[in-house]
Short mmCIF file of C-alpha atoms in Angstrom, two decimals:
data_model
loop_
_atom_site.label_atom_id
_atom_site.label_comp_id
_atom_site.label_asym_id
_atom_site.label_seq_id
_atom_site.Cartn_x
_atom_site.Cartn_y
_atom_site.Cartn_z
CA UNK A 13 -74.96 8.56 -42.72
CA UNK A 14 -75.51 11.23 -45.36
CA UNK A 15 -78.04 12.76 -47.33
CA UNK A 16 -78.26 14.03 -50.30
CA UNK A 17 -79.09 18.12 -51.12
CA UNK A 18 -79.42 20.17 -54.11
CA UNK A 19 -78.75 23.64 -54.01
CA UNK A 20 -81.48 25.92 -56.20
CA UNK A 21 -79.69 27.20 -59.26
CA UNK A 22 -80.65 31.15 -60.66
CA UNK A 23 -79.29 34.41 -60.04
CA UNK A 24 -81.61 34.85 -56.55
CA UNK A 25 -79.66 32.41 -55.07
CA UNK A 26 -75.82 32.68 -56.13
CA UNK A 27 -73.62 33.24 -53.38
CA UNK A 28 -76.17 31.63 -50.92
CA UNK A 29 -75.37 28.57 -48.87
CA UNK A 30 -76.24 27.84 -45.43
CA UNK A 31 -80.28 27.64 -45.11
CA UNK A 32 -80.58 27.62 -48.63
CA UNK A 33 -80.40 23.45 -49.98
CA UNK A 34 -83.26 21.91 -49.94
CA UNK A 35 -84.61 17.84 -50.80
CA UNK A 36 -85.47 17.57 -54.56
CA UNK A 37 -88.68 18.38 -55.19
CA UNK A 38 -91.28 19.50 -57.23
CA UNK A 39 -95.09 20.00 -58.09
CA UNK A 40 -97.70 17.57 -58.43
CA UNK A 41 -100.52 17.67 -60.93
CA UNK A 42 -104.27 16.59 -59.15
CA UNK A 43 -104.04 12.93 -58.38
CA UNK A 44 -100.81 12.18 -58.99
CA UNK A 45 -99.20 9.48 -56.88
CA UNK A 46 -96.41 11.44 -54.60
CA UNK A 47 -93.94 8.87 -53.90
CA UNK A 48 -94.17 8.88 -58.10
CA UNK A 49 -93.59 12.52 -58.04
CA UNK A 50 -90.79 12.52 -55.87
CA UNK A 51 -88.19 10.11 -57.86
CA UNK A 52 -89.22 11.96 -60.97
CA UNK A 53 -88.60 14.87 -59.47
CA UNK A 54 -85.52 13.41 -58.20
CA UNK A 55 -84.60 12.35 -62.32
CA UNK A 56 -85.35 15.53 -63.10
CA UNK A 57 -83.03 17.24 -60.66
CA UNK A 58 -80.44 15.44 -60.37
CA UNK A 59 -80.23 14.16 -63.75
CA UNK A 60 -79.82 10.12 -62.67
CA UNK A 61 -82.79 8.07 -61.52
CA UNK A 62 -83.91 7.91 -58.09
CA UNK A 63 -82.34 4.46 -56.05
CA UNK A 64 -85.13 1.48 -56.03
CA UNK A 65 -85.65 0.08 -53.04
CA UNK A 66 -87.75 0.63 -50.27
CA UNK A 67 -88.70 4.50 -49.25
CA UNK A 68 -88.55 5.68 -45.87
CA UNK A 69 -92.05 8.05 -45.67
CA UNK A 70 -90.60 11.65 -43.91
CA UNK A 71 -94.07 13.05 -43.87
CA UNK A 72 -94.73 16.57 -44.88
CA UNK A 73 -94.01 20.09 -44.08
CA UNK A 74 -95.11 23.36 -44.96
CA UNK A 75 -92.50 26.27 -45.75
CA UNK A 76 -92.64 30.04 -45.27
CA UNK A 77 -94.02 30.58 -48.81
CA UNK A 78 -96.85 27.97 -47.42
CA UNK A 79 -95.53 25.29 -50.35
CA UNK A 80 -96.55 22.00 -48.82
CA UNK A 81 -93.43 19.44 -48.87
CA UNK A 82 -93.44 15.91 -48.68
CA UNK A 83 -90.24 13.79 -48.65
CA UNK A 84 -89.05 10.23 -48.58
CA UNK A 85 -85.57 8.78 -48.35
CA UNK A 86 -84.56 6.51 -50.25
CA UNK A 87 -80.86 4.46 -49.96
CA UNK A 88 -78.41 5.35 -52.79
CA UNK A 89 -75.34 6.64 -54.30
CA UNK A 90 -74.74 9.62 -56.54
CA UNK A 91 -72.06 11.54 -57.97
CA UNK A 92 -72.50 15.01 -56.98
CA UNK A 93 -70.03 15.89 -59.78
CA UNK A 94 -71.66 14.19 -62.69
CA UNK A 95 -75.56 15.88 -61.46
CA UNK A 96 -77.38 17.66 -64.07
CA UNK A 97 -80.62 19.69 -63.55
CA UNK A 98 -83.44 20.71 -65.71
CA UNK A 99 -83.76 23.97 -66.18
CA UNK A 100 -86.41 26.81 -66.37
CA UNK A 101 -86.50 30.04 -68.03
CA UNK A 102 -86.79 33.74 -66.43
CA UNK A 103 -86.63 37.56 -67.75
CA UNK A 104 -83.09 38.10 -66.59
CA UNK A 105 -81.84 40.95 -65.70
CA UNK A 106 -85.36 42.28 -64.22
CA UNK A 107 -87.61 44.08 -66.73
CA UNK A 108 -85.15 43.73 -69.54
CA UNK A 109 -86.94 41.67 -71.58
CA UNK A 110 -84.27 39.13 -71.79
CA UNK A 111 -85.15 35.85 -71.43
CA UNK A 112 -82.07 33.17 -69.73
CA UNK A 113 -82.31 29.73 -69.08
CA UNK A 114 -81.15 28.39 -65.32
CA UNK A 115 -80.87 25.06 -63.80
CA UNK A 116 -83.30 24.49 -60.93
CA UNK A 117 -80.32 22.65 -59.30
CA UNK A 118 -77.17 24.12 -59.74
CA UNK A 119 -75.13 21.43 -57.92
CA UNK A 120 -75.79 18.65 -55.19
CA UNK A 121 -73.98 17.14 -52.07
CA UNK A 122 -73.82 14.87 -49.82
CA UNK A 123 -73.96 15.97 -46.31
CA UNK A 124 -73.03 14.65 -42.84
CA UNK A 125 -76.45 15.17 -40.60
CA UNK A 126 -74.98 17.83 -38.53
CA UNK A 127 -73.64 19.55 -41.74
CA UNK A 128 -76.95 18.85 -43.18
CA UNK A 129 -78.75 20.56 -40.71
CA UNK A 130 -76.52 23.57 -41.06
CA UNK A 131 -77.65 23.66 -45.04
CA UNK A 132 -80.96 22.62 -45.50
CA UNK A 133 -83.83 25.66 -45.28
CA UNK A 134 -84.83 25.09 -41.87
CA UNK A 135 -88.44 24.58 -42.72
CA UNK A 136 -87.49 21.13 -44.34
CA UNK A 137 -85.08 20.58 -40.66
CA UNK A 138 -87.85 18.20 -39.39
CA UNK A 139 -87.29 15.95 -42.54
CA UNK A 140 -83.65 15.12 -40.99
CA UNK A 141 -84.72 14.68 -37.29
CA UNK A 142 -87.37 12.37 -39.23
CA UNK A 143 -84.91 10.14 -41.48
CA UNK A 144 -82.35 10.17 -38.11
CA UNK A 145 -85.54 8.97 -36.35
CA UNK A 146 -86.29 6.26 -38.22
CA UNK A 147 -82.74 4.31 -38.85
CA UNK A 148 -82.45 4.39 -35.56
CA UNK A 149 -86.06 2.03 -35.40
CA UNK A 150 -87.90 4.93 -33.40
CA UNK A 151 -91.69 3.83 -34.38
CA UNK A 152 -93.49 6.66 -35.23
CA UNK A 153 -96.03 8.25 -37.23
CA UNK A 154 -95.80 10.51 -40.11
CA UNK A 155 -95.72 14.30 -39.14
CA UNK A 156 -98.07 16.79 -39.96
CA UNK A 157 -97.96 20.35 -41.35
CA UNK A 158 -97.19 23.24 -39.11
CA UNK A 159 -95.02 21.34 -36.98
#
């Protein structure tokens, strides 16, 4: 099995690797319907649309910053080499007044678990032991925050 990770695109994050990929994601307006969010998010990111199918619920997380996470996984293929991110603009360099445009994905790839684990922020870890959980038809609940 593999998943699937992007890696966040901008200058803060060039040169990182390990601890640094993360699920596509994104943020949801008030009432919006999260499973919804998430394969737009994954459009969005990844520039190809997210696999139908039935979702596997991973429950949510919250990282470091506090951002609340909630994942599913979903059964699909992608080329890593043919992704394509949106993009978002920042002053770049610092206080230059220059504005630059960066991908919020700068590339994705498919991952072996145990590589996975090794890439992924580790505040988004329990969404692996979660997916590995459930294909292997362990019943159980959907997590909670501050796990």
């Amino acid at each position: 099995m593999e998943v699937l990770l992007g890696h966040p695109g901008g200058p803060y994050w060039a040169g990182k690797d390990d601890g640094h990929w993360t699920v596509l994601k994104g943020e949801a307006e008030p009432g919006e319907d999260l499973l919804d969010l998430a394969r737009r998010e994954f459009a969005e990111e990844s520039g190809s649309d997210a696999p139908g199918g039935p979702a596997i619920e991973l429950g949510e997380i919250r990282q470091k910053s506090g951002k609340r996470v909630v994942a599913w996984a979903l059964e699909g293929d992608l080329d890593p080499d043919a992704a394509v991110s949106n993009t978002y603009e920042m002053e770049w360099p610092p206080r230059s007044g220059q504005s630059r445009s960066f991908p919020e994905i700068d590339r994705v790839g498919w991952f072996h678990l145990r590589e996975a684990r090794t890439k992924i922020k580790d505040a988004q870890s329990p969404f692996l032991d979660r997916l590995e959980r459930a294909l292997a038809g362990v019943s159980q609940a959907p997590e909670t925050p501050g796990e």
